[in-house]
Structure formats: structure tokens, C-alpha cells
Coordinates of C-alpha atoms and ligand atoms in Angstrom, one line a residue:
M1 CA 94.8 252.7 -52.2
I2 CA 96.9 255.8 -52.1
F3 CA 99.0 256.6 -49.0
A4 CA 100.5 260.0 -49.2
A5 CA 102.9 261.2 -46.5
N6 CA 103.1 265.0 -46.0
W7 CA 106.3 265.5 -43.9
K8 CA 105.7 269.3 -43.8
L9 CA 108.8 271.2 -42.5
N10 CA 110.1 268.1 -40.7
K11 CA 113.2 265.8 -40.9
T12 CA 116.8 266.7 -41.6
Q13 CA 118.8 264.7 -44.2
K14 CA 120.1 262.6 -41.3
Q15 CA 116.6 261.9 -40.0
A16 CA 115.3 261.1 -43.5
Q17 CA 118.2 258.6 -44.0
E18 CA 117.3 257.0 -40.7
F19 CA 113.6 256.7 -41.6
F20 CA 114.2 255.1 -45.0
S21 CA 117.0 252.8 -43.8
V22 CA 114.3 251.0 -41.7
F23 CA 111.2 251.7 -43.8
L24 CA 112.5 250.3 -47.0
Q25 CA 113.8 247.2 -45.4
S26 CA 110.5 246.2 -44.0
N27 CA 108.4 243.3 -45.4
L28 CA 105.3 245.4 -44.6
L29 CA 106.4 247.9 -47.3
T30 CA 107.1 245.2 -49.9
E31 CA 103.7 243.6 -49.1
S32 CA 102.0 246.9 -49.4
L33 CA 103.6 247.7 -52.7
K34 CA 102.8 244.2 -54.0
N35 CA 99.2 244.9 -53.0
K36 CA 99.3 247.8 -55.5
N37 CA 99.1 250.5 -52.9
E38 CA 100.5 253.7 -54.2
L39 CA 102.9 255.4 -51.7
I40 CA 103.8 259.1 -52.3
F41 CA 106.2 261.0 -50.1
F42 CA 106.2 264.8 -49.8
P43 CA 109.4 265.8 -48.0
Q44 CA 110.6 269.4 -47.7
A45 CA 112.1 270.5 -51.1
L46 CA 115.7 270.4 -49.8
L47 CA 115.5 266.6 -49.4
S48 CA 114.3 266.0 -53.0
E49 CA 117.6 264.8 -54.4
Q50 CA 118.4 262.6 -51.4
I51 CA 115.0 260.9 -51.6
S52 CA 115.1 260.5 -55.3
N53 CA 118.5 258.7 -55.0
I54 CA 117.2 256.5 -52.1
F55 CA 114.1 255.5 -54.1
N56 CA 116.1 254.9 -57.3
Q57 CA 118.6 252.6 -55.5
F58 CA 115.8 250.7 -53.8
L59 CA 113.8 250.2 -57.0
K60 CA 117.0 249.1 -58.8
K61 CA 117.5 246.4 -56.2
N62 CA 113.9 245.3 -56.1
T63 CA 113.0 245.0 -59.8
S64 CA 109.8 243.0 -59.2
L65 CA 108.3 246.1 -57.6
K66 CA 106.6 248.6 -59.9
K67 CA 108.3 252.0 -60.0
E68 CA 105.0 253.9 -60.1
Y69 CA 104.0 252.6 -56.6
L70 CA 106.8 254.4 -54.8
S71 CA 107.2 258.0 -55.7
W72 CA 107.6 261.5 -54.3
G73 CA 106.7 265.1 -55.0
L74 CA 106.8 268.6 -53.6
Q75 CA 104.5 270.2 -51.0
N76 CA 104.2 273.2 -53.1
I77 CA 105.2 274.3 -56.6
F78 CA 105.2 277.7 -58.3
Y79 CA 103.1 278.3 -61.4
N80 CA 106.1 279.5 -63.5
N81 CA 109.0 277.1 -64.1
Q82 CA 111.7 279.8 -64.1
G83 CA 112.3 283.5 -63.8
A84 CA 112.6 286.2 -61.2
F85 CA 110.6 284.5 -58.4
T86 CA 113.0 284.4 -55.4
G87 CA 112.3 281.6 -53.0
E88 CA 109.9 279.5 -55.1
N89 CA 110.1 275.8 -56.2
S90 CA 110.3 274.9 -59.9
A91 CA 108.1 272.0 -61.0
L92 CA 110.3 271.6 -64.0
T93 CA 113.4 271.0 -61.8
M94 CA 111.4 268.6 -59.6
K95 CA 110.5 266.6 -62.7
E96 CA 114.1 266.5 -63.8
M97 CA 115.0 265.1 -60.4
G98 CA 112.4 262.4 -60.7
G99 CA 109.5 263.8 -58.7
S100 CA 106.0 263.2 -60.2
F101 CA 103.4 264.8 -57.8
S102 CA 102.7 268.1 -56.1
L103 CA 100.5 269.0 -53.2
I104 CA 98.6 272.1 -54.1
G105 CA 96.6 274.5 -51.9
H106 CA 97.3 272.7 -48.6
S107 CA 95.4 274.6 -45.8
E108 CA 98.7 275.7 -44.3
R109 CA 99.7 277.3 -47.6
R110 CA 96.3 279.0 -47.7
T111 CA 96.3 280.3 -44.1
L112 CA 100.0 281.0 -43.5
F113 CA 101.0 282.1 -47.0
N114 CA 97.7 283.6 -48.3
E115 CA 97.3 281.2 -51.2
T116 CA 94.0 281.5 -53.1
N117 CA 91.9 279.3 -55.2
K118 CA 93.2 281.2 -58.2
D119 CA 96.8 280.4 -57.2
A120 CA 95.8 276.7 -56.9
S121 CA 94.3 276.7 -60.4
K122 CA 97.4 278.2 -61.9
K123 CA 99.6 275.6 -60.1
I124 CA 97.4 272.7 -61.2
K125 CA 97.7 273.9 -64.7
A126 CA 101.5 274.2 -64.4
A127 CA 101.7 270.7 -63.0
Q128 CA 99.5 269.3 -65.8
D129 CA 101.6 271.1 -68.5
L130 CA 104.5 268.9 -67.3
N131 CA 102.4 265.8 -66.9
L132 CA 102.9 265.9 -63.2
V133 CA 100.0 264.8 -60.9
P134 CA 98.5 267.5 -58.7
I135 CA 96.9 266.7 -55.4
L136 CA 94.5 269.5 -54.6
C137 CA 93.8 270.0 -50.9
F138 CA 90.5 271.5 -49.8
G139 CA 88.4 271.7 -46.7
E140 CA 86.5 273.9 -44.4
S141 CA 87.3 275.7 -41.1
L142 CA 85.5 274.9 -37.8
E143 CA 83.5 278.1 -38.1
L144 CA 82.2 277.0 -41.6
R145 CA 81.4 273.5 -40.4
Q146 CA 79.5 274.9 -37.4
S147 CA 77.6 277.5 -39.6
G148 CA 76.3 274.7 -41.8
E149 CA 77.7 276.5 -44.9
Y150 CA 80.6 274.0 -45.4
K151 CA 79.2 272.1 -48.5
K152 CA 78.7 275.3 -50.4
F153 CA 82.1 276.5 -49.4
I154 CA 83.8 273.3 -50.5
L155 CA 82.1 273.2 -53.9
N156 CA 83.0 276.8 -54.5
Q157 CA 86.6 276.1 -53.4
L158 CA 86.8 273.2 -55.9
S159 CA 85.2 274.9 -58.8
Q160 CA 87.5 277.9 -58.5
S161 CA 90.6 275.8 -57.9
L162 CA 89.8 273.5 -60.9
D163 CA 88.9 276.4 -63.2
C164 CA 91.0 276.2 -66.4
T165 CA 92.4 272.8 -65.5
D166 CA 92.1 269.7 -67.5
T167 CA 90.0 267.3 -65.5
S168 CA 90.5 264.5 -68.1
K169 CA 94.1 264.2 -66.8
R170 CA 94.8 262.7 -63.4
I171 CA 94.0 265.1 -60.5
I172 CA 93.8 263.8 -57.0
L173 CA 91.6 265.7 -54.5
A174 CA 92.3 265.6 -50.8
Y175 CA 89.6 266.5 -48.4
E176 CA 91.3 267.9 -45.3
P177 CA 88.9 269.7 -42.9
I178 CA 91.1 272.3 -41.2
W179 CA 89.7 271.4 -37.7
A180 CA 91.0 267.9 -38.1
I181 CA 94.6 268.7 -39.2
G182 CA 97.1 268.0 -36.5
T183 CA 94.5 268.2 -33.8
G184 CA 93.9 264.5 -33.2
K185 CA 90.2 264.9 -34.1
Q186 CA 89.5 263.1 -37.3
A187 CA 86.2 263.6 -39.2
S188 CA 83.6 261.0 -38.4
D189 CA 82.8 258.2 -40.9
Q190 CA 79.6 260.0 -41.5
D191 CA 81.3 263.3 -42.2
I192 CA 83.7 261.6 -44.7
T193 CA 80.9 259.7 -46.4
E194 CA 78.9 262.9 -46.8
I195 CA 81.7 264.8 -48.4
G196 CA 82.8 261.7 -50.4
S197 CA 79.3 261.5 -52.1
L198 CA 79.2 265.3 -52.7
I199 CA 82.5 265.3 -54.4
K200 CA 82.1 262.1 -56.5
E201 CA 78.7 263.4 -57.7
Q202 CA 80.4 266.5 -59.0
Y203 CA 83.8 265.0 -60.1
P204 CA 83.1 261.3 -60.6
K205 CA 86.5 260.6 -62.3
L206 CA 88.8 262.2 -59.7
E207 CA 90.3 260.2 -56.9
L208 CA 89.6 261.4 -53.4
L209 CA 91.8 261.2 -50.3
Y210 CA 90.9 262.1 -46.7
G211 CA 93.5 263.8 -44.5
G212 CA 93.4 265.1 -40.9
S213 CA 94.6 263.1 -37.9
V214 CA 94.9 259.8 -39.8
K215 CA 96.6 257.2 -37.7
P216 CA 97.0 253.4 -37.5
S217 CA 93.9 253.2 -35.2
N218 CA 91.5 255.0 -37.5
V219 CA 92.9 254.3 -41.0
K220 CA 90.9 251.1 -41.6
S221 CA 87.5 252.7 -41.1
I222 CA 88.5 255.7 -43.2
V223 CA 89.7 253.7 -46.2
S224 CA 86.7 251.5 -46.1
Q225 CA 84.4 254.5 -46.7
K226 CA 82.8 254.4 -50.0
N227 CA 84.3 257.0 -52.4
I228 CA 87.6 257.2 -50.5
D229 CA 90.7 256.2 -52.5
G230 CA 93.3 256.8 -49.9
V231 CA 94.7 259.1 -47.2
L232 CA 97.0 262.1 -46.8
V233 CA 98.9 261.7 -43.6
G234 CA 100.9 264.3 -41.7
G235 CA 102.1 263.5 -38.1
A236 CA 101.7 259.7 -38.4
S237 CA 103.9 259.5 -41.5
L238 CA 107.0 260.8 -39.6
D239 CA 107.4 257.7 -37.6
H240 CA 108.4 254.6 -39.7
N241 CA 106.7 252.1 -37.4
M242 CA 103.4 254.1 -37.5
F243 CA 103.5 254.6 -41.2
L244 CA 104.3 251.0 -41.9
E245 CA 101.4 249.9 -39.8
L246 CA 99.2 252.4 -41.6
I247 CA 100.1 251.2 -45.1
S248 CA 99.5 247.6 -44.1
V249 CA 95.8 248.1 -43.5
Ligands
PGA301 P1 97.9 265.4 -39.8 O1 98.2 266.3 -41.1 O2 97.8 264.0 -40.3 O3 99.1 265.6 -38.9 O4 96.6 265.9 -39.2 C1 97.6 266.1 -42.4 C2 98.0 267.1 -43.4 O5 98.1 268.3 -43.0 O6 98.1 266.8 -44.6

């Protein structure tokens, strides 16, 4: 199972240090990694070096744990690695620092920063060119869900975002219905199964995560859904006790 933690614009360096000083000491973490769960953290970009160092030190001390099960990435990358693009994040620099994933097209990027499916496809390509793993976020608004047009919308969002990308390389999809993000209202098991089958029919080789108000109390039923390979967690990943409980499912 994949457990991805999207910290969004939360945690200072001091708070990140406090989180990992408890989180990495826990037997629940060691057990989870031994069970071959894949943990991926998405801190704000400014914490990259700190987190890279913390993970390297931890893995050096715990040689029996596989490096690929504890990793980190950025919440957003730009589709060019360098040049006159003030304020953007370079995937190349992230790679140099030891990051190996990137979230792409998160709904907050789409709604607050006007990112389009075209942008997502360029970013996926940029990540793949560097052998980084993109996690493409997609999902419908409440209006679309209520109008009944959500399946068509989702398939269109995916086909446009995956245009020009190499689906033979690893790409992870994350279904995050906008109405479930940060609202405490997760999609029902039935909603998740429906989207899970729709996606796996179309993209059988791609892994699929669910995100949107995932918490310790609902994670078990979500990850036991057919076609779900893990979860993308926002709020509940900020608290070390909650996230430890969640990854121990
Ligand atoms: P949430 O956020 O778990 O706080 O709903 C999920 C996300 O935005 O990735």
C-alpha cells in the first residue's frame, strides 16, 4: 500500500523536526515499512533539504529497511528545469536533493493557481524525463457530481493530463473528489469502487490512490476497496500519532 502525506503549506522547520523525531522512532513505522508499505512525504519545498537529511540519516542507521519505502517529493514542479521562471520549483534540483516524486495537478493548484490539464501533462513529461514518479491528482467538484456528469469529466481530465506522457513508466493516479478534500466528508465505499473500476478499466497498469478526508477511522475500509492501491492524506498526516495509526492499518 502507498501512504502519501500531503503537508500542503504547513509545518515550519522546527515543527517538521518535532514530527520526525517522534515518527521515525516509532515501532509502528518500522513495522509498516517492513510490511512493504510505501511512505511518501510531500512537504513544502523549503523543507526539502531538511527532510532529505533526516531520511538519509534514518536509513543509514536502519540498514535493514529498504530505501525506496521511505521517500519524499514536491507538491508541485515546473515543466522546465531551469530558466527565467521566477518563483517555480525545479524538478532537477529536487532530484539532486534526493526527492523522487511529485504531486501534479492537485485541485488546489487547479483552482487557486489556474493549472490546466495541459500544464499537468507537461509536468508529468518533465518528471518522467528525469525518471521521477508523478502522482497525478484528479477529481470532480460537487456541482459535477450532482449533475451526474462526473465520470465523463474525470475521463476527460485524465486523457488530457496523460496526453503525451509515457504510460509504460510508473505514474500514480490520485482520485480526490474536491467535495471531500479537507471537508471531513469522504467519498463512500461505493463512490470509490465505482471510480476505481472506471479508472482501472481505462488504465489497468496505473496505481490508484484515494484522497479526501482520509483518517484513521476510515482508512481501513478505503484501502480494502478493490482497485485502490493506497491513500493521499492531507490533514491527518500532520499529526504524528494520527499518521502512525493510519499507516498501521
Ligand atoms: P485532506 O486533504 O486529507 O485534508 O482532505 C487531501 C489532499 O488534499 O490531498
